[in-house]
mmCIF file of C-alpha atoms and ligand atoms in Angstrom:
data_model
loop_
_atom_site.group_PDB
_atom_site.id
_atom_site.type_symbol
_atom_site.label_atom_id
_atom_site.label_comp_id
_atom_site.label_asym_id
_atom_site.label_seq_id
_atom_site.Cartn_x
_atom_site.Cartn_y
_atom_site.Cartn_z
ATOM 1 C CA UNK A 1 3.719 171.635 -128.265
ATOM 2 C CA UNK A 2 6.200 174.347 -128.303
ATOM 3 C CA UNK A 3 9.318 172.799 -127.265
ATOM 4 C CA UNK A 4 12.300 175.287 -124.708
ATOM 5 C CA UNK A 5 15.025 174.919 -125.094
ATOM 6 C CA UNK A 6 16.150 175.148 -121.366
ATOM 7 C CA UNK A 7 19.678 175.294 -121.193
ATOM 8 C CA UNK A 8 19.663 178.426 -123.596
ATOM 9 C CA UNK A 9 17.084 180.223 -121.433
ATOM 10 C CA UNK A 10 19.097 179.540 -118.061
ATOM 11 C CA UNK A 11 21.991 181.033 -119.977
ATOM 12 C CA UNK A 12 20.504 184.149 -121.437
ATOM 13 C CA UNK A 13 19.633 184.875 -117.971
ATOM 14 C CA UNK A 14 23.164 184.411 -116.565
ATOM 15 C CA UNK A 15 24.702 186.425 -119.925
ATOM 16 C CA UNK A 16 22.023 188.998 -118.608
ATOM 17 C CA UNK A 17 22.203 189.384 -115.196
ATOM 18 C CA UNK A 18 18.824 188.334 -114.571
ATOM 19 C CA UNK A 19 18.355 186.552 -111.380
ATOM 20 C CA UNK A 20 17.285 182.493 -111.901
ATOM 21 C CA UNK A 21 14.401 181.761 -109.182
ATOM 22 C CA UNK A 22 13.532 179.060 -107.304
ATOM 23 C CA UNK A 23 10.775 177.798 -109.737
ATOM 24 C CA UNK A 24 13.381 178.208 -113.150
ATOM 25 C CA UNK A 25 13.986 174.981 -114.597
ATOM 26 C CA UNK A 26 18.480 175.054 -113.608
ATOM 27 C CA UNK A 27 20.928 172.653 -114.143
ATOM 28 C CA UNK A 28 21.336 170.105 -111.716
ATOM 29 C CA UNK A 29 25.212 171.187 -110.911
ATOM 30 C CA UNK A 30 24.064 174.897 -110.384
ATOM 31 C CA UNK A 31 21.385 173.280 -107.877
ATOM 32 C CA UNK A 32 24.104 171.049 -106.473
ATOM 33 C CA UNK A 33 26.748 174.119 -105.805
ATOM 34 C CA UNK A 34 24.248 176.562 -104.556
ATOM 35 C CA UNK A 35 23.112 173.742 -102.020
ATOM 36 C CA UNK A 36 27.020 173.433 -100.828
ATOM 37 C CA UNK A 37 27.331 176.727 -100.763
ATOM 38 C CA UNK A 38 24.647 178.277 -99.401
ATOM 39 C CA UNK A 39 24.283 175.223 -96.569
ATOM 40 C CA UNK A 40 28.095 175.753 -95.707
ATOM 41 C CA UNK A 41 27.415 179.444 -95.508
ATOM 42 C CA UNK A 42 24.270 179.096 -92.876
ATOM 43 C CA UNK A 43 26.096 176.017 -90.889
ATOM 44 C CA UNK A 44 28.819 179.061 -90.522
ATOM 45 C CA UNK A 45 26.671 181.498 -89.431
ATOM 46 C CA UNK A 46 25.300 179.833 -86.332
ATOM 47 C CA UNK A 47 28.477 177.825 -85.464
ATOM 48 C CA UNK A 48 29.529 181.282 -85.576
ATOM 49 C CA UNK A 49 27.406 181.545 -82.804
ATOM 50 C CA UNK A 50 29.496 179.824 -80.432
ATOM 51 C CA UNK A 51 32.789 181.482 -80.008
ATOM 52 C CA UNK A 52 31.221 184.870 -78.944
ATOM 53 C CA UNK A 53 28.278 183.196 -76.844
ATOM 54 C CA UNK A 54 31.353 182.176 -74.993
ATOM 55 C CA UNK A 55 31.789 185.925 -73.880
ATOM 56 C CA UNK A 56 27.939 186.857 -73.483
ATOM 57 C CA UNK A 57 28.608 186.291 -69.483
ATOM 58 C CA UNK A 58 31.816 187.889 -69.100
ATOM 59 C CA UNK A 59 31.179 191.269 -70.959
ATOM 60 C CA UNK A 60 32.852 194.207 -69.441
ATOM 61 C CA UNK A 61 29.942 196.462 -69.397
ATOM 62 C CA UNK A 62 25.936 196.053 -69.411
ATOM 63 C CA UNK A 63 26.413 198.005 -73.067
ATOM 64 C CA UNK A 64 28.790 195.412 -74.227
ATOM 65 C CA UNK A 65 26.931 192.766 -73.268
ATOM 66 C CA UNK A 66 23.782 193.935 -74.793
ATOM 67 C CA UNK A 67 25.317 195.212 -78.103
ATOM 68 C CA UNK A 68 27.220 191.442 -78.116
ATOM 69 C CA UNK A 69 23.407 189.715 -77.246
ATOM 70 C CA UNK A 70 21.961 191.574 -80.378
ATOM 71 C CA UNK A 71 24.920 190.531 -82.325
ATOM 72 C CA UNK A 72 24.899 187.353 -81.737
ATOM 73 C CA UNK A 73 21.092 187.014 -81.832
ATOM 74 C CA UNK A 74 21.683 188.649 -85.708
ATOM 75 C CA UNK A 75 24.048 185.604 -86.715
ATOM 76 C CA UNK A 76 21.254 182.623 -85.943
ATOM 77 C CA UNK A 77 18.931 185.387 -87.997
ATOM 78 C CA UNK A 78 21.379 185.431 -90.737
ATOM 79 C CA UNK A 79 21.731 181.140 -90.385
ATOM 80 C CA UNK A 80 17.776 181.530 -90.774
ATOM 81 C CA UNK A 81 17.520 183.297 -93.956
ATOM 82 C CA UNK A 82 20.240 180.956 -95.873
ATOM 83 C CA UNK A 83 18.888 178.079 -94.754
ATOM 84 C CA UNK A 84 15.185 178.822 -96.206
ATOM 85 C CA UNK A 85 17.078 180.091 -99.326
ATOM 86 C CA UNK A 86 18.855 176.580 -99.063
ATOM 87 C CA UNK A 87 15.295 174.899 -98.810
ATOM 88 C CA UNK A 88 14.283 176.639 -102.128
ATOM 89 C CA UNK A 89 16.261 174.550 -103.814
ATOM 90 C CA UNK A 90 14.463 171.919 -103.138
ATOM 91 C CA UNK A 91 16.215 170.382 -99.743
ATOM 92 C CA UNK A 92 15.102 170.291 -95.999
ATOM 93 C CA UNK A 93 16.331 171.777 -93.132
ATOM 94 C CA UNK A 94 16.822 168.499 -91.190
ATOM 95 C CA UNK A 95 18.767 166.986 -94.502
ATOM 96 C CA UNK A 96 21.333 169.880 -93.934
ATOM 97 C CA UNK A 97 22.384 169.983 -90.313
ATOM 98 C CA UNK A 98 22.649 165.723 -90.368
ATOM 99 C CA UNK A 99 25.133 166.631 -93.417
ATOM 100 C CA UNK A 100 26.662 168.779 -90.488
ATOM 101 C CA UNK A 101 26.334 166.554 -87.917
ATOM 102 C CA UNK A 102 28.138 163.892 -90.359
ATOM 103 C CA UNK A 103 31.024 166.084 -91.136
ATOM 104 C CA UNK A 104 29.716 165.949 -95.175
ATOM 105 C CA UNK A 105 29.058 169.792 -95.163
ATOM 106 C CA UNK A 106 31.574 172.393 -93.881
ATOM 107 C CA UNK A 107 31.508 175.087 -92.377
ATOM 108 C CA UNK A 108 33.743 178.027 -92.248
ATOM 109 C CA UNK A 109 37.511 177.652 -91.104
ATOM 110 C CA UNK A 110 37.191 180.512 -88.644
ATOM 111 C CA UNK A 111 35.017 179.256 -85.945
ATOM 112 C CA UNK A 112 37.752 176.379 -85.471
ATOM 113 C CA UNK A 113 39.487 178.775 -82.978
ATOM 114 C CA UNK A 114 38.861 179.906 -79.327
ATOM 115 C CA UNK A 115 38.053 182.982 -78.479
ATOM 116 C CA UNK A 116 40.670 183.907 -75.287
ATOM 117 C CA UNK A 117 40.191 186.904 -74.450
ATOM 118 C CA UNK A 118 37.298 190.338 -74.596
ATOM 119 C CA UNK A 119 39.977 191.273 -77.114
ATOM 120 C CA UNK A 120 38.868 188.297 -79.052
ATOM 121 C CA UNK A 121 35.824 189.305 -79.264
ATOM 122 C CA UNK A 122 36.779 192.621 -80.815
ATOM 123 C CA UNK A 123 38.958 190.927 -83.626
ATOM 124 C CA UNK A 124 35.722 188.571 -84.332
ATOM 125 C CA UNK A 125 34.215 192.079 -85.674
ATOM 126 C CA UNK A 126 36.536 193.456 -86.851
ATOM 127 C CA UNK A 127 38.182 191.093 -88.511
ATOM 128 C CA UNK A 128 36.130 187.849 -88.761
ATOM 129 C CA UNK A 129 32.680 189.923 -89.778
ATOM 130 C CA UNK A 130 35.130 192.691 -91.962
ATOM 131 C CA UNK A 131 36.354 189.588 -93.846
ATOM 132 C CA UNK A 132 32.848 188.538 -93.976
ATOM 133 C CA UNK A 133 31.099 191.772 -95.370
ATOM 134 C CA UNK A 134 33.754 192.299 -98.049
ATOM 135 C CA UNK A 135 33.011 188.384 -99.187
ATOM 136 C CA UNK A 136 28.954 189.108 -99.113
ATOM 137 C CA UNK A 137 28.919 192.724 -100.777
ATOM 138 C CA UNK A 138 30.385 190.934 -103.890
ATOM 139 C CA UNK A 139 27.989 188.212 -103.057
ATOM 140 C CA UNK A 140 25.031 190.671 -103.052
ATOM 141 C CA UNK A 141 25.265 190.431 -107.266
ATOM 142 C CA UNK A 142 25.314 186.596 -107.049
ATOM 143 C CA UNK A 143 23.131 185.120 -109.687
ATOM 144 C CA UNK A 144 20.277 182.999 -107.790
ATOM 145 C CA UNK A 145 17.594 185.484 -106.673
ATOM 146 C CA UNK A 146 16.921 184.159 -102.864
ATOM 147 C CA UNK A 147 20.512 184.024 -101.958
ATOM 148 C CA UNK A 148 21.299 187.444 -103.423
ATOM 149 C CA UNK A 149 18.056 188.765 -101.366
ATOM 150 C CA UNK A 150 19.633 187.131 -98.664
ATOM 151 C CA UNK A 151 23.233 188.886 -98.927
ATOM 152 C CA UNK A 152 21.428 192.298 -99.166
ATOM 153 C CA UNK A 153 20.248 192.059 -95.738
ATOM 154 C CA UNK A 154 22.884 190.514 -93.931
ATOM 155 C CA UNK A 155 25.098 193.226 -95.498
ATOM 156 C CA UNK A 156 23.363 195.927 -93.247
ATOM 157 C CA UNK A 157 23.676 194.067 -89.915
ATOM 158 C CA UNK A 158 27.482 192.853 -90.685
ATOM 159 C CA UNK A 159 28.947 196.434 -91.069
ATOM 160 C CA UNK A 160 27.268 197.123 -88.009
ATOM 161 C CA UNK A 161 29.365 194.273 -86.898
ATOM 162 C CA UNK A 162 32.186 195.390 -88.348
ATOM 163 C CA UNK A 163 32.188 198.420 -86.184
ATOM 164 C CA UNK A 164 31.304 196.713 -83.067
ATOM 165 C CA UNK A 165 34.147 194.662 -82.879
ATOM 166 C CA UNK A 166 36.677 198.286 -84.312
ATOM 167 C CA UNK A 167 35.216 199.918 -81.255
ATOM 168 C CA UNK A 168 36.348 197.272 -79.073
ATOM 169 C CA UNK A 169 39.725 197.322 -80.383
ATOM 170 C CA UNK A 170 40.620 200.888 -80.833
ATOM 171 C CA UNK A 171 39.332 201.605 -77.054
ATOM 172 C CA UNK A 172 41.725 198.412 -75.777
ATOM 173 C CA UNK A 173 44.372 200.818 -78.079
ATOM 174 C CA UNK A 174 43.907 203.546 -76.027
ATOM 175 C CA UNK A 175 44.066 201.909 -72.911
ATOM 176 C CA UNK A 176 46.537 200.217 -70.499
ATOM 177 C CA UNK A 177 49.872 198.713 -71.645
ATOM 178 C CA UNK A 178 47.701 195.326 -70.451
ATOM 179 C CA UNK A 179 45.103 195.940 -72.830
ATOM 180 C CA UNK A 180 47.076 196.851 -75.769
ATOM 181 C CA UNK A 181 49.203 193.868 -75.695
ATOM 182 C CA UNK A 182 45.658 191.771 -75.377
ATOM 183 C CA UNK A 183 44.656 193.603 -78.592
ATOM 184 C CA UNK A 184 47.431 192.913 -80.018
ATOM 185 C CA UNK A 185 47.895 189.155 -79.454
ATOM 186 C CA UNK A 186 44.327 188.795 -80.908
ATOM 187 C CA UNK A 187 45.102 190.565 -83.831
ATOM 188 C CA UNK A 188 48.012 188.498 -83.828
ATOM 189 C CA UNK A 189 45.932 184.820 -83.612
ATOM 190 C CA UNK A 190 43.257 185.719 -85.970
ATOM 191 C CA UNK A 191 44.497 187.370 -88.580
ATOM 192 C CA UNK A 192 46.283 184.435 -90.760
ATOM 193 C CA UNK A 193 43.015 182.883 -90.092
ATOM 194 C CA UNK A 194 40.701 185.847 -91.389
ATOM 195 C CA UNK A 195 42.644 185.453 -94.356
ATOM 196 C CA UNK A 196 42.015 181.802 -94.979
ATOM 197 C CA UNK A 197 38.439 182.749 -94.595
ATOM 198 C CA UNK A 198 38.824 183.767 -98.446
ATOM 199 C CA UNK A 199 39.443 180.029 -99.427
ATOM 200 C CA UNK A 200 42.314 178.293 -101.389
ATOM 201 C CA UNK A 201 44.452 180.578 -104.256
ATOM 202 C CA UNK A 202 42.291 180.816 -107.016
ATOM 203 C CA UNK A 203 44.443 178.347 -108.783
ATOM 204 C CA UNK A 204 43.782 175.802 -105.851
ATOM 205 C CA UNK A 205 39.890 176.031 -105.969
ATOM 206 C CA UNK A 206 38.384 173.833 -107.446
ATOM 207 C CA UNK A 207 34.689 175.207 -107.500
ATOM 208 C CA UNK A 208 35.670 178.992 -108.504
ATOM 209 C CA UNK A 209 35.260 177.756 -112.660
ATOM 210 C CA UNK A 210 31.765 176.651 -112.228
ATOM 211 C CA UNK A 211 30.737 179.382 -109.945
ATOM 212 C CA UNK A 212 32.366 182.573 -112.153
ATOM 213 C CA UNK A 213 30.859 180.854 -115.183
ATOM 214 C CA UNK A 214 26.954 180.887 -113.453
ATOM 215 C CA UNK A 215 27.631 184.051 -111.967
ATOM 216 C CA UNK A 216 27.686 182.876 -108.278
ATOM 217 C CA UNK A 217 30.701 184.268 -107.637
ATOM 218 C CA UNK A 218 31.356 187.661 -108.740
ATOM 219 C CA UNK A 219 34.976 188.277 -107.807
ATOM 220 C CA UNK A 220 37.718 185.444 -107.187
ATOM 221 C CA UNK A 221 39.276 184.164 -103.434
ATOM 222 C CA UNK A 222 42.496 186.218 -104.079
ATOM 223 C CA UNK A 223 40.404 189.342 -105.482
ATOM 224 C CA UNK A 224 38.332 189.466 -101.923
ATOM 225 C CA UNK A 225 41.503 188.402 -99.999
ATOM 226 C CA UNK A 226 43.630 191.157 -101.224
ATOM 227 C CA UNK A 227 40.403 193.564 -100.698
ATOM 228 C CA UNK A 228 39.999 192.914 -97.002
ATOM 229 C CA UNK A 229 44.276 193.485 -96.774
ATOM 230 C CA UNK A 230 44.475 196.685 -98.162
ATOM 231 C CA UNK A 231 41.289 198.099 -96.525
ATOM 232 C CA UNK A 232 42.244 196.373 -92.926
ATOM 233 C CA UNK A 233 46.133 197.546 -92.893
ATOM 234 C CA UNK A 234 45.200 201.131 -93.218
ATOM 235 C CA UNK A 235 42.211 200.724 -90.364
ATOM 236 C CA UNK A 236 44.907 198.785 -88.329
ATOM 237 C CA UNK A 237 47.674 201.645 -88.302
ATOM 238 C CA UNK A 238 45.010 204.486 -87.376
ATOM 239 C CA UNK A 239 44.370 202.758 -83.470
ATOM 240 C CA UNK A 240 48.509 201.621 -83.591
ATOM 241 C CA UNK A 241 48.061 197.580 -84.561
ATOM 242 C CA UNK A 242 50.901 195.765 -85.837
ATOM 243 C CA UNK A 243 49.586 193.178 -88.629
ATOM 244 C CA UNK A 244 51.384 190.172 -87.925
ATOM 245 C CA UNK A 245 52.890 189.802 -91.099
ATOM 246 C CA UNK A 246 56.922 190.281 -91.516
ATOM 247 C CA UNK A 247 56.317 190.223 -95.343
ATOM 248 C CA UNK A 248 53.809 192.870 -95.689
ATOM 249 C CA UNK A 249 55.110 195.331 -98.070
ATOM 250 C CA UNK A 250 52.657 198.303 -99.768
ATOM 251 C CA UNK A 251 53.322 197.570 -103.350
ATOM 252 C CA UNK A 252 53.995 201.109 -105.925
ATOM 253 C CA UNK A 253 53.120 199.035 -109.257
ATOM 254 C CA UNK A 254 50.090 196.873 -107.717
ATOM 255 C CA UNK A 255 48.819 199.461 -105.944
ATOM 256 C CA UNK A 256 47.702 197.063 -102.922
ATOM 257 C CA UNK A 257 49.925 195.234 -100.253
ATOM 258 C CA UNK A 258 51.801 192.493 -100.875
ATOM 259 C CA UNK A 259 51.517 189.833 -98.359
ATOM 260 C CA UNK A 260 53.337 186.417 -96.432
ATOM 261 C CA UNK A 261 52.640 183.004 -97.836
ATOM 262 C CA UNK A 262 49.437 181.098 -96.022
ATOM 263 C CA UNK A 263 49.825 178.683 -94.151
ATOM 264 C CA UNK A 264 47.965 175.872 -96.131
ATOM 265 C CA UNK A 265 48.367 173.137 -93.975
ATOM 266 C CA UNK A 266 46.725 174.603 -90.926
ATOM 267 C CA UNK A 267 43.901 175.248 -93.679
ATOM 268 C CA UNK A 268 43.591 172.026 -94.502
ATOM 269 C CA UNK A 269 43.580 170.548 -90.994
ATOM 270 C CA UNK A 270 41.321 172.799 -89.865
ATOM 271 C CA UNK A 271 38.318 172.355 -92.442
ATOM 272 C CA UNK A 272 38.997 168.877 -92.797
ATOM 273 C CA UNK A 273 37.831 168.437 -88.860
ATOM 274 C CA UNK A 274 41.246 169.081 -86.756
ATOM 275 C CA UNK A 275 41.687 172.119 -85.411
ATOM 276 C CA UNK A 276 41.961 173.645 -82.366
ATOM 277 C CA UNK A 277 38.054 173.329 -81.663
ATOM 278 C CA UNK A 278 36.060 171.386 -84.177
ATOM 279 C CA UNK A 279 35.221 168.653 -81.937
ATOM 280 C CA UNK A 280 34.012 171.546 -79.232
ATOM 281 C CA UNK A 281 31.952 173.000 -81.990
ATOM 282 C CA UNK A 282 30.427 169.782 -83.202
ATOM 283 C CA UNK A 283 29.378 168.688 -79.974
ATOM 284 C CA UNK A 284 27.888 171.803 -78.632
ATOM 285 C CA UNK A 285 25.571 171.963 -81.839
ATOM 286 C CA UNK A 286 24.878 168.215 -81.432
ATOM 287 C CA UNK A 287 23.782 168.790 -78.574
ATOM 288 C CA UNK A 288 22.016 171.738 -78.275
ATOM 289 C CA UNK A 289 19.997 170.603 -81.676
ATOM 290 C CA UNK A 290 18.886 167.022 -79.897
ATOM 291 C CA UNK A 291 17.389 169.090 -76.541
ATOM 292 C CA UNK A 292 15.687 171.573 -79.059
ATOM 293 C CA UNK A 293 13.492 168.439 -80.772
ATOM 294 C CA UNK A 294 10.729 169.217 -78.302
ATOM 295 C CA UNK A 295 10.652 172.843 -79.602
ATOM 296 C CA UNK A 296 10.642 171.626 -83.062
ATOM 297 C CA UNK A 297 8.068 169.136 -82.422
ATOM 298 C CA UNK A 298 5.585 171.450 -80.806
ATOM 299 C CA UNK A 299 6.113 174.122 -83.577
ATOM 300 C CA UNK A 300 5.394 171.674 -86.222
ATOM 301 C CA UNK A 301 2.299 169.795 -84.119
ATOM 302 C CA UNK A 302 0.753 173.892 -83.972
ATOM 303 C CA UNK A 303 1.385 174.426 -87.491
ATOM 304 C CA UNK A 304 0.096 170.951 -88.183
ATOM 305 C CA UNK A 305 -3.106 171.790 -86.041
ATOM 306 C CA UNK A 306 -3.396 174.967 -88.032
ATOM 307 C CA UNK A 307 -3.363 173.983 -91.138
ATOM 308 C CA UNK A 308 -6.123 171.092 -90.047
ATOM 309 C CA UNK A 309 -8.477 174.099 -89.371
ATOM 310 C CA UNK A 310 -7.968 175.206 -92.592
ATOM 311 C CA UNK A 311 -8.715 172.678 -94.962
ATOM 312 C CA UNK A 312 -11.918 171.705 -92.639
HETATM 313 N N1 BYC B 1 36.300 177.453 -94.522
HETATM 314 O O1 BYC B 1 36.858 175.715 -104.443
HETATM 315 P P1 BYC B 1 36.786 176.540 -103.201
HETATM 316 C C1 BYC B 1 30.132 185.083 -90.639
HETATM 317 C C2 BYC B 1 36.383 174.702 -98.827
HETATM 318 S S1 BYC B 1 30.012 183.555 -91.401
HETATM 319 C C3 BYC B 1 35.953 176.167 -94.717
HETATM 320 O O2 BYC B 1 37.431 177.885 -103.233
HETATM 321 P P2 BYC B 1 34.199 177.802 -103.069
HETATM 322 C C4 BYC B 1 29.999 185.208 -89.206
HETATM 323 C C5 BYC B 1 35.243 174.723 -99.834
HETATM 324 O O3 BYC B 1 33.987 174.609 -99.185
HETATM 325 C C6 BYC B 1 30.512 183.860 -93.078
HETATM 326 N N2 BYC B 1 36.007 175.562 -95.922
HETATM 327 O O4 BYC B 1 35.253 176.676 -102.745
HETATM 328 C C7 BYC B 1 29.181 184.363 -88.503
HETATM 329 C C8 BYC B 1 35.617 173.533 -100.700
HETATM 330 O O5 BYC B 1 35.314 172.326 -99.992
HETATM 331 P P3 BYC B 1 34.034 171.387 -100.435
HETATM 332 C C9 BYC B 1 30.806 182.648 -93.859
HETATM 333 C C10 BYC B 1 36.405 176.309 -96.960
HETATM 334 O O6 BYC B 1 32.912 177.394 -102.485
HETATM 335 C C11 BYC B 1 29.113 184.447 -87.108
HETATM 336 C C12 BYC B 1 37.136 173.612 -100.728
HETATM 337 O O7 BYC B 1 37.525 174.335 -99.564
HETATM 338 N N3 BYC B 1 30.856 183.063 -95.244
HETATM 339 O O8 BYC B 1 30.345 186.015 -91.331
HETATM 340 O O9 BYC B 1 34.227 178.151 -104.517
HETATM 341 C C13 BYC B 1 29.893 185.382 -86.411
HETATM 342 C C14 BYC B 1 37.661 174.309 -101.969
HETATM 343 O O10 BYC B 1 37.372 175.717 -101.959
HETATM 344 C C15 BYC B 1 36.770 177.656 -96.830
HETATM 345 C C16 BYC B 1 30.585 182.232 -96.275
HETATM 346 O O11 BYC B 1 30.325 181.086 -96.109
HETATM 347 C C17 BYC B 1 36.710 178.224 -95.553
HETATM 348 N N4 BYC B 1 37.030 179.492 -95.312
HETATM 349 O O12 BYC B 1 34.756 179.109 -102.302
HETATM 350 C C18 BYC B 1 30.690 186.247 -87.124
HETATM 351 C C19 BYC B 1 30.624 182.875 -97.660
HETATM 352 N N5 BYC B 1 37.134 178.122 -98.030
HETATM 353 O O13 BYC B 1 32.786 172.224 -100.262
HETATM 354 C C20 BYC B 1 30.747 186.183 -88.522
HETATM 355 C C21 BYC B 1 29.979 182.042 -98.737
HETATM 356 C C22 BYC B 1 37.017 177.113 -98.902
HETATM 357 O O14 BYC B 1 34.255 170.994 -101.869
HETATM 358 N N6 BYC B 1 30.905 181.107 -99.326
HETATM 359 N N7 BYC B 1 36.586 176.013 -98.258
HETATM 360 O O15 BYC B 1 34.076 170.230 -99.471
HETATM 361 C C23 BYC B 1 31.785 181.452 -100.295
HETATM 362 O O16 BYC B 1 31.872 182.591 -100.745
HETATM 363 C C24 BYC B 1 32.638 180.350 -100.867
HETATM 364 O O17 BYC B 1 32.048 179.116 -100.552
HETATM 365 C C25 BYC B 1 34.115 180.372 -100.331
HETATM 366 C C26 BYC B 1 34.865 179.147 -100.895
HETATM 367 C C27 BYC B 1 34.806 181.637 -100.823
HETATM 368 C C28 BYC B 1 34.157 180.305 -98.803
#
């Protein structure tokens, strides 16, 4: 029998930029970090949920409202497609939310803060889903086909995002002196935050070696961080935002902004379960997911009685 040589083959594919698929015979820690990453990715998007369903009630307008439903209504769309391209790996769906539930899978740093204000919704858009695209476009090229197929279509629906949550802001800018100053103290509480949404310096992560080498990620923390700066300062000054960052310099030789140190700590405290709203998030989820069993039951008993007619 003609013996592969698998290792090479997954390789070759990787040196060429061919996608590996769900069948390809991978290497267990490529299988291991895709399920970490793609989980934590779809346990953000609905968690994500939460902090604008907050507002769904208290829109200013029957537009906002509606344009805010549909957004919302696109994040638990997104949460669907990455967690069936997290089940292709070979995982279930009920495995990765009780990693959730158990606090053994993250989720993304972001959704760890309350959302005040209508301005806050705004700066979610802008900011939150800006950070967001500029993380999935380079994501788009990642090397495991159903995750990359994934990126591609969330791409189109967060730039619509993007531009939902601009809108907000620039009309707040060219309103009262009350709404500008409730722009601006958004902008002013998510921003630091936005930027941690990049992840540790690239000499802090510990995953970014694995995941250049396999091609899962295409471009480092620090390269995407510095991206969403430089593209967000300029869209910032055009409705009259101040970014909330004393050490924000445009640098001649760099060509791109220099910026204020992190704040690392909050990070930490904040992924690691104790920020300003983890427990709020973790409950809400908890609880929403153990009143939902009856839906999941009756899906599964039709699709159970459906595939009984077919095999008979
Ligand atoms: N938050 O070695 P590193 C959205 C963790 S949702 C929490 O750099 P990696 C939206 C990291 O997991 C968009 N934890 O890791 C939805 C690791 O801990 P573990 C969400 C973070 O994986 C609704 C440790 O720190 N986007 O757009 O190479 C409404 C060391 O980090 C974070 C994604 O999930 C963080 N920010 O790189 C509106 C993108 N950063 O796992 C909008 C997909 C790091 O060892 N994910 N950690 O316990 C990625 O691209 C990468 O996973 C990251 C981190 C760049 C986030």
């Amino acid at each position: 029998m003609e013996h592969i040589d698998h290792l090479k083959v997954f390789e070759t594919k990787i040196e060429q930029d061919i996608n590996i698929e769900a069948k390809d015979w991978m290497p267990d820690d490529y299988r291991k970090h895709l399920i970490r990453q793609i989980s934590q990715h779809a346990h953000s998007e609905v968690i994500g949920m939460q902090p604008e369903g907050n507002w769904i009630t208290r829109a200013p307008s029957l537009r906002a409202k509606k344009i805010l439903l549909a957004k919302i209504q696109d994040e638990g769309g997104h949460g669907l497609y990455l967690y069936s391209a997290a089940e292709t790996l070979g995982i279930g769906r009920d495995e990765l939310i009780q990693q959730l539930h158990d606090g053994k899978a993250k989720y993304s740093n972001i959704f760890n803060y309350p959302s005040l204000t209508w301005a806050d919704i705004g700066a979610i858009g802008w900011l939150v889903d800006g950070a967001a695209i500029v993380n999935q476009v380079s994501l788009q090229r990642t090397s495991y086909g159903p995750y990359s197929r994934a990126m591609v279509r969330i791409c189109k629906e967060e730039s619509f995002h993007q531009r939902q949550g601009y809108e907000i802001m620039a009309k707040m800018m060219a309103g009262t002196a009350a709404q500008r100053e409730m722009a601006q103290d958004a902008m002013n509480r998510w921003w630091w935050p936005a930027l941690m949404m990049f992840g540790p310096h690239d000499t802090d992560s510990p995953h970014t070696g694995n995941a250049v080498k396999w091609k899962i990620k295409r471009q480092s923390n620090d390269t995407l961080r510095q991206k969403f700066i430089d593209k967000t300062v300029q869209q910032a000054e055009v409705i009259g935002l101040t970014i909330p960052d004393p050490d924000l310099k445009w640098n001649e030789e760099k060509k791109s902004y220099d910026h204020g140190e992190i704040n690392w700590n909050e990070f930490r405290e904040v992924i690691n379960g104790n920020g300003p709203c983890n427990r709020q998030r973790m409950s809400n989820h908890i609880k929403a997911h153990e009143e939902g069993e009856w839906v999941r039951k009756a899906a599964s008993a039709y699709s159970n009685k459906q595939k009984l007619r077919v095999s008979q």
